[in-house]
CSV table of C-alpha atoms in Angstrom, one decimal:
chain,number,residue,atom,x,y,z
R,1,MET,CA,-172.4,221.0,76.1
R,2,GLU,CA,-174.4,223.1,73.6
R,3,GLU,CA,-172.3,225.6,71.6
R,4,GLN,CA,-173.0,229.2,71.9
R,5,GLN,CA,-174.0,230.4,68.0
R,6,GLN,CA,-172.0,233.8,67.6
R,7,PRO,CA,-173.6,236.6,65.7
R,8,VAL,CA,-173.8,236.5,61.8
R,9,LYS,CA,-172.4,239.4,60.7
R,10,ASN,CA,-174.2,239.3,57.0
R,11,GLY,CA,-177.5,239.1,58.8
R,12,ALA,CA,-178.5,235.8,57.6
R,13,GLU,CA,-180.0,233.7,60.6
R,14,PRO,CA,-180.6,229.7,60.2
R,15,LYS,CA,-184.1,228.7,59.2
R,16,PRO,CA,-186.1,227.5,62.0
R,17,ALA,CA,-186.7,223.4,61.9
R,18,PRO,CA,-189.4,221.0,62.6
R,19,ASP,CA,-186.9,219.1,65.0
R,20,ARG,CA,-184.2,219.6,67.1
R,21,VAL,CA,-181.5,221.9,65.7
R,22,SER,CA,-178.0,221.8,66.5
R,23,LEU,CA,-176.4,225.2,67.5
R,24,LEU,CA,-173.0,225.6,66.1
R,25,ASN,CA,-170.1,228.0,66.5
R,26,CYS,CA,-169.5,230.8,63.8
R,27,ILE,CA,-166.1,231.6,62.6
R,28,ASP,CA,-165.6,234.7,60.9
R,29,LEU,CA,-162.6,234.2,58.6
R,30,SER,CA,-162.3,238.3,58.3
R,31,SER,CA,-162.0,238.9,62.1
R,32,ALA,CA,-158.6,240.3,63.6
R,33,ASP,CA,-159.3,238.3,66.7
R,34,ASN,CA,-157.5,235.4,66.0
R,35,GLN,CA,-157.5,234.2,69.5
R,36,GLN,CA,-161.2,234.2,69.8
R,37,SER,CA,-161.4,232.7,66.4
R,38,VAL,CA,-159.0,229.8,67.7
R,39,PHE,CA,-161.3,229.2,71.0
R,40,LEU,CA,-164.4,228.8,68.9
R,41,LEU,CA,-163.0,226.8,66.6
R,42,LYS,CA,-161.4,224.3,69.2
R,43,GLN,CA,-164.4,224.4,71.1
R,44,ALA,CA,-166.3,223.2,68.0
R,45,CYS,CA,-163.8,220.5,67.2
R,46,LEU,CA,-163.7,219.0,70.3
R,47,ASP,CA,-167.6,218.9,70.8
R,48,CYS,CA,-169.1,217.9,67.4
R,49,GLY,CA,-166.4,218.6,64.8
R,50,PHE,CA,-168.9,220.8,63.0
R,51,PHE,CA,-169.0,224.7,62.6
R,52,TYR,CA,-169.9,227.7,60.0
R,53,VAL,CA,-167.5,230.1,58.9
R,54,ILE,CA,-168.7,233.3,57.4
R,55,ASN,CA,-166.8,236.1,55.4
R,56,HIS,CA,-164.9,233.8,53.7
R,57,GLY,CA,-164.0,235.9,50.6
R,58,ILE,CA,-166.1,234.0,48.0
R,59,SER,CA,-168.9,236.5,46.9
R,60,GLN,CA,-172.5,235.9,47.5
R,61,GLU,CA,-173.3,236.6,43.6
R,62,PHE,CA,-170.4,233.9,42.7
R,63,MET,CA,-172.0,231.2,45.0
R,64,ASP,CA,-175.2,232.0,43.3
R,65,GLU,CA,-173.8,231.5,39.8
R,66,VAL,CA,-172.3,227.9,41.0
R,67,PHE,CA,-175.6,226.9,42.5
R,68,ALA,CA,-177.3,228.1,39.1
R,69,MET,CA,-174.7,226.1,37.0
R,70,SER,CA,-175.1,223.1,39.4
R,71,LYS,CA,-178.8,223.3,39.0
R,72,ARG,CA,-178.4,223.5,34.8
R,73,PHE,CA,-176.4,220.6,34.7
R,74,PHE,CA,-178.7,218.0,36.8
R,75,GLU,CA,-181.7,219.5,34.7
R,76,LEU,CA,-179.8,217.8,31.5
R,77,PRO,CA,-181.6,214.6,30.1
R,78,LEU,CA,-180.2,211.4,31.7
R,79,ASN,CA,-179.0,210.3,28.5
R,80,GLU,CA,-176.5,213.6,28.3
R,81,LYS,CA,-175.7,213.2,31.9
R,82,VAL,CA,-174.4,209.5,31.5
R,83,LYS,CA,-172.1,210.2,28.9
R,84,LEU,CA,-170.2,212.1,31.7
R,85,LEU,CA,-170.5,209.1,33.8
R,86,ARG,CA,-167.7,208.7,36.9
R,87,ASN,CA,-164.5,207.1,35.6
R,88,GLU,CA,-161.9,205.2,37.6
R,89,LYS,CA,-160.4,208.7,38.9
R,90,HIS,CA,-163.4,209.6,40.5
R,91,ARG,CA,-164.4,212.4,37.8
R,92,GLY,CA,-167.7,213.0,36.4
R,93,TYR,CA,-171.4,212.1,37.0
R,94,THR,CA,-172.7,209.7,39.8
R,95,PRO,CA,-176.2,208.6,39.3
R,96,PHE,CA,-178.8,208.2,41.8
R,97,LEU,CA,-178.3,205.3,44.2
R,98,ASP,CA,-174.4,205.2,42.9
R,99,GLU,CA,-173.0,205.4,46.5
R,100,THR,CA,-174.3,203.8,49.5
R,101,LEU,CA,-172.7,205.2,52.4
R,102,ASP,CA,-174.4,203.1,55.2
R,103,PRO,CA,-174.8,199.6,53.7
R,104,ASP,CA,-175.8,198.4,57.1
R,105,ASN,CA,-179.2,200.2,57.4
R,106,GLN,CA,-179.9,201.3,53.6
R,107,VAL,CA,-182.1,199.3,51.3
R,108,ASN,CA,-180.8,201.1,48.5
R,109,GLY,CA,-178.3,203.6,47.6
R,110,ASP,CA,-178.4,207.3,48.5
R,111,TYR,CA,-181.0,209.2,46.8
R,112,LYS,CA,-179.0,211.8,45.2
R,113,GLU,CA,-176.7,212.1,42.1
R,114,GLY,CA,-173.6,213.9,42.0
R,115,TYR,CA,-170.7,215.2,40.1
R,116,TYR,CA,-167.0,215.1,41.0
R,117,ILE,CA,-164.4,217.7,39.7
R,118,GLY,CA,-160.8,217.1,41.1
R,119,VAL,CA,-157.2,218.9,40.5
R,120,GLU,CA,-157.0,219.3,37.0
R,121,VAL,CA,-153.7,217.6,35.6
R,122,PRO,CA,-153.3,217.0,32.2
R,123,GLU,CA,-152.8,213.4,30.6
R,124,GLY,CA,-149.3,212.7,29.9
R,125,ASP,CA,-148.5,214.7,33.4
R,126,PRO,CA,-146.7,211.7,35.6
R,127,ALA,CA,-148.9,213.2,38.2
R,128,ALA,CA,-152.0,212.0,36.2
R,129,GLU,CA,-150.9,208.4,36.9
R,130,LYS,CA,-152.0,208.8,40.4
R,131,PRO,CA,-155.4,208.1,42.0
R,132,PHE,CA,-157.8,211.0,42.3
R,133,TYR,CA,-155.4,213.1,39.9
R,134,GLY,CA,-155.8,213.4,36.0
R,135,PRO,CA,-157.9,215.3,33.5
R,136,ASN,CA,-161.5,215.9,34.7
R,137,VAL,CA,-164.6,215.2,32.9
R,138,TRP,CA,-166.1,218.4,31.3
R,139,PRO,CA,-169.6,219.1,29.8
R,140,ALA,CA,-169.3,220.2,26.2
R,141,PRO,CA,-169.2,224.2,26.0
R,142,ASP,CA,-172.1,224.0,23.5
R,143,ILE,CA,-174.3,222.5,25.9
R,144,LEU,CA,-173.2,224.1,29.1
R,145,PRO,CA,-171.3,227.3,28.2
R,146,GLY,CA,-169.1,228.9,30.9
R,147,TRP,CA,-169.6,225.9,33.1
R,148,ARG,CA,-166.3,224.5,33.1
R,149,GLU,CA,-164.7,228.1,33.8
R,150,THR,CA,-167.1,228.5,36.9
R,151,MET,CA,-166.3,225.4,38.5
R,152,GLU,CA,-162.7,225.8,38.0
R,153,ARG,CA,-163.0,229.4,39.4
R,154,PHE,CA,-165.0,227.8,42.7
R,155,HIS,CA,-162.4,225.0,43.0
R,156,ARG,CA,-159.6,227.5,43.1
R,157,GLU,CA,-161.1,230.0,45.7
R,158,ALA,CA,-162.4,227.2,48.1
R,159,LEU,CA,-159.0,225.6,48.2
R,160,GLU,CA,-158.1,229.2,49.4
R,161,VAL,CA,-161.0,229.3,51.8
R,162,ALA,CA,-159.9,225.4,53.2
R,163,LYS,CA,-156.2,226.7,53.7
R,164,ALA,CA,-157.3,229.5,55.9
R,165,VAL,CA,-159.7,227.2,58.2
R,166,ALA,CA,-156.5,224.8,58.1
R,167,ARG,CA,-154.5,227.6,59.7
R,168,ILE,CA,-156.6,227.9,62.4
R,169,ILE,CA,-157.2,224.2,63.0
R,170,ALA,CA,-153.1,224.1,63.2
R,171,LEU,CA,-153.2,226.5,66.3
R,172,ALA,CA,-155.9,225.0,67.8
R,173,LEU,CA,-153.7,221.9,68.0
R,174,ASP,CA,-151.0,223.9,69.0
R,175,LEU,CA,-149.0,223.5,66.0
R,176,GLU,CA,-147.1,226.2,63.6
R,177,VAL,CA,-150.0,228.3,61.9
R,178,GLY,CA,-148.6,227.0,58.5
R,179,PHE,CA,-148.4,223.1,59.5
R,180,PHE,CA,-151.0,222.1,56.9
R,181,ASP,CA,-149.5,224.6,54.2
R,182,LYS,CA,-146.3,222.4,53.7
R,183,PRO,CA,-146.0,220.8,49.8
R,184,GLU,CA,-146.9,217.2,51.0
R,185,MET,CA,-150.1,218.3,52.7
R,186,LEU,CA,-152.2,221.2,51.1
R,187,GLY,CA,-149.6,222.4,48.8
R,188,GLU,CA,-150.2,219.8,46.4
R,189,PRO,CA,-153.5,218.6,48.0
R,190,ILE,CA,-156.4,215.9,46.6
R,191,ALA,CA,-159.1,218.6,46.4
R,192,THR,CA,-162.5,217.4,45.4
R,193,LEU,CA,-165.6,219.5,44.5
R,194,ARG,CA,-168.8,217.6,44.4
R,195,LEU,CA,-172.0,218.9,43.1
R,196,LEU,CA,-175.1,217.3,44.7
R,197,HIS,CA,-178.6,217.3,43.8
R,198,TYR,CA,-181.3,215.4,46.1
R,199,GLU,CA,-184.4,214.4,44.4
R,200,GLY,CA,-187.9,215.2,46.3
R,201,GLN,CA,-187.6,211.6,47.8
R,202,VAL,CA,-188.7,211.6,51.2
R,203,SER,CA,-186.5,209.8,53.5
R,204,ASP,CA,-187.8,207.0,55.9
R,205,PRO,CA,-184.9,205.9,58.4
R,206,MET,CA,-187.2,203.0,59.8
R,207,LYS,CA,-187.2,201.6,56.5
R,208,GLY,CA,-183.7,202.2,55.5
R,209,ILE,CA,-184.4,205.2,53.1
R,210,TYR,CA,-182.0,208.1,53.2
R,211,GLY,CA,-181.1,211.2,50.9
R,212,ALA,CA,-177.2,210.1,52.1
R,213,GLY,CA,-176.8,207.2,54.5
R,214,ALA,CA,-174.8,208.2,57.9
R,215,HIS,CA,-171.2,208.2,57.5
R,216,THR,CA,-168.0,210.3,58.4
R,217,ASP,CA,-165.9,212.1,55.8
R,218,TYR,CA,-162.7,210.7,54.7
R,219,GLY,CA,-160.3,213.5,54.5
R,220,LEU,CA,-159.0,216.6,56.3
R,221,ILE,CA,-161.8,219.0,56.2
R,222,THR,CA,-165.1,219.5,54.2
R,223,LEU,CA,-166.5,222.9,53.1
R,224,LEU,CA,-170.4,222.8,52.1
R,225,ALA,CA,-172.4,225.1,51.1
R,226,THR,CA,-176.4,224.2,50.7
R,227,ASP,CA,-179.4,225.9,49.5
R,228,ASP,CA,-182.2,226.9,52.2
R,229,VAL,CA,-183.8,223.4,52.0
R,230,LEU,CA,-183.3,221.6,55.7
R,231,GLY,CA,-181.8,218.1,55.2
R,232,LEU,CA,-178.2,217.6,56.9
R,233,GLN,CA,-178.5,216.1,60.0
R,234,ILE,CA,-175.5,215.0,62.8
R,235,CYS,CA,-174.9,212.8,65.6
R,236,LYS,CA,-172.6,213.9,68.2
R,237,ASP,CA,-172.6,210.6,69.9
R,238,LYS,CA,-172.6,207.6,67.6
R,239,ASP,CA,-172.6,205.0,70.5
R,240,ALA,CA,-175.6,206.3,71.9
R,241,LYS,CA,-178.6,203.9,72.2
R,242,PRO,CA,-180.7,205.3,70.6
R,243,GLN,CA,-178.6,207.9,68.2
R,244,ILE,CA,-180.1,211.8,68.6
R,245,TRP,CA,-179.9,213.4,65.4
R,246,GLU,CA,-180.0,217.5,65.0
R,247,TYR,CA,-180.5,219.2,62.0
R,248,VAL,CA,-177.9,221.7,61.0
R,249,ALA,CA,-179.7,224.9,59.6
R,250,PRO,CA,-178.8,226.4,56.3
R,251,VAL,CA,-177.1,229.7,57.0
R,252,LYS,CA,-177.0,231.8,53.7
R,253,GLY,CA,-173.5,233.0,52.5
R,254,SER,CA,-171.7,230.5,54.9
R,255,PHE,CA,-170.0,227.5,54.6
R,256,ILE,CA,-170.8,224.5,56.9
R,257,VAL,CA,-167.2,222.9,57.9
R,258,ASN,CA,-166.6,219.7,59.2
R,259,LEU,CA,-163.7,217.6,60.1
R,260,GLY,CA,-162.8,214.2,58.2
R,261,ASP,CA,-161.5,210.8,59.6
R,262,MET,CA,-158.0,211.8,58.7
R,263,LEU,CA,-158.0,214.7,61.1
R,264,GLU,CA,-159.3,212.7,63.8
R,265,ARG,CA,-156.5,210.0,63.3
R,266,TRP,CA,-153.9,213.0,63.1
R,267,SER,CA,-155.0,214.3,66.5
R,268,ASN,CA,-155.6,211.0,68.1
R,269,CYS,CA,-159.1,211.4,68.3
R,270,ILE,CA,-159.0,214.6,70.5
R,271,PHE,CA,-160.7,216.3,67.6
R,272,LYS,CA,-164.0,214.8,66.4
R,273,SER,CA,-165.2,213.2,63.1
R,274,THR,CA,-168.9,213.5,63.4
R,275,LEU,CA,-171.5,210.8,61.9
R,276,HIS,CA,-174.0,212.9,59.8
R,277,ARG,CA,-176.7,211.9,57.1
R,278,VAL,CA,-179.0,213.8,54.6
R,279,LEU,CA,-182.7,213.1,55.0
R,280,GLY,CA,-185.1,214.3,52.0
R,281,ASN,CA,-188.6,215.8,52.9
R,282,GLY,CA,-190.1,215.8,49.6
R,283,HIS,CA,-188.4,219.2,48.6
R,284,GLU,CA,-185.4,219.3,45.8
R,285,ARG,CA,-182.2,220.1,47.6
R,286,TYR,CA,-179.0,221.3,46.2
R,287,SER,CA,-175.6,221.4,48.0
R,288,ILE,CA,-171.9,221.7,47.0
R,289,ALA,CA,-169.4,220.0,49.0
R,290,TYR,CA,-165.7,220.6,48.7
R,291,PHE,CA,-163.5,217.8,50.1
R,292,VAL,CA,-159.8,218.8,50.9
R,293,GLU,CA,-157.2,215.9,52.0
R,294,PRO,CA,-153.4,216.2,52.0
R,295,SER,CA,-151.1,214.9,49.2
R,296,HIS,CA,-151.1,211.3,48.3
R,297,ASP,CA,-147.8,210.6,49.8
R,298,CYS,CA,-148.3,212.6,52.8
R,299,LEU,CA,-147.9,210.1,55.7
R,300,VAL,CA,-150.8,210.8,58.3
R,301,GLU,CA,-149.5,209.8,61.9
R,302,CYS,CA,-150.3,211.2,65.3
R,303,LEU,CA,-149.3,214.6,65.9
R,304,PRO,CA,-146.7,215.3,68.4
R,305,THR,CA,-149.0,217.7,70.2
R,306,CYS,CA,-151.7,214.9,70.5
R,307,LYS,CA,-149.9,212.1,72.1
R,308,SER,CA,-148.2,211.5,75.5
R,309,GLU,CA,-147.0,208.3,77.7
R,310,LYS,CA,-150.8,208.3,79.1
R,311,ASN,CA,-152.2,208.9,75.5
R,312,PRO,CA,-150.2,206.8,72.9
R,313,PRO,CA,-151.0,207.0,69.2
R,314,LYS,CA,-154.5,204.8,68.9
R,315,PHE,CA,-153.9,204.3,65.0
R,316,PRO,CA,-150.6,203.2,62.8
R,317,PRO,CA,-149.3,205.6,60.2
R,318,ILE,CA,-150.9,205.4,56.7
R,319,LYS,CA,-150.4,207.3,53.4
R,320,CYS,CA,-153.3,209.4,52.2
R,321,GLY,CA,-153.5,208.0,48.7
R,322,THR,CA,-153.7,204.5,50.6
R,323,TYR,CA,-156.6,205.5,52.6
R,324,LEU,CA,-158.7,207.3,50.5
R,325,CYS,CA,-158.5,204.7,47.7
R,326,GLN,CA,-159.9,201.9,50.3
R,327,ARG,CA,-162.6,204.4,51.5
R,328,TYR,CA,-163.9,205.3,48.2
R,329,LYS,CA,-163.8,201.5,47.0
R,330,ASP,CA,-165.9,200.6,50.0
R,331,THR,CA,-168.8,203.3,49.2
R,332,HIS,CA,-169.2,203.4,45.5
R,333,ALA,CA,-170.8,201.0,42.8
R,334,ASP,CA,-168.4,199.1,41.0
R,335,LEU,CA,-168.2,201.3,37.5
R,336,ASN,CA,-168.7,197.6,35.5
R,337,VAL,CA,-172.0,197.7,36.8
R,338,TYR,CA,-172.8,200.5,34.4
R,339,ASN,CA,-171.1,198.7,31.3
R,340,LYS,CA,-173.6,196.1,31.5
R,341,GLN,CA,-176.6,198.8,31.2
R,342,PRO,CA,-178.2,200.2,28.4
R,343,GLN,CA,-177.7,204.3,28.9
R,344,ASN,CA,-180.8,205.8,27.6
């Protein structure tokens, strides 16, 4: 079943693609027709786990500023960027080839560099002892003035968008609208902003070269903003032989939203966490991903509305923090690798 794309109210239309393009449902977060939003989202989650959200409350002017600030960071000399190298809390700079999302099919790591910004927790706060919490790593203000303030504001505003989407997801799963707003869920989330820059490397799946290898996201949901360079592909049926890949076209002013593995576990596989990848086409590409997960101690177990005698839980309960730590360990380079390399 192909989804029917709804009109985009800000007038933006997806750019044409050279290959097959997936038509995704579009959820208008400013719409008063909640029933229509729930219907469109549920249809998308059952089909492919990807959809657009528009009129989400973050202005285009501010989105442009965030992209401009991201580009300014990645244009810094490498010796400046490696001073901010990713730490054990997954904060800071990740170099090209640092992450390998599809080790079975990649000859190298991903041809992208990134920058992680998490929930700011000051050193000395008991919560800072937990994985994924703690102080962020920030460029010096004299090198990138206003950079931290811009990213912290975007982090706050994106979380509100994610909470709005999660309320529609709750209704689509026949839960109370505020199910995901509880303190142990999105009240104290593990929310990670990741700036991404893909260099001009041309991907070649036949040779195992990818901008980002095929993977599913780990958490609850991901919000993705992109520039107008095509690159993201999804595979609705990962078990198909051969796999069929479709591009997701950029739509200006929108977030592309996809479901993570944690929500697939929660929903007992009723909602899909879909395989996706990025192919480079010789052009630089910038994107901004915002990964949203519940708190460390949240127990992810089959939702009461998603199980029955005929459909018992498919996964054992697991704490969110435990699950995320293992997934990050499986896909990122060991930090000791960088301690052995000259940083110039």
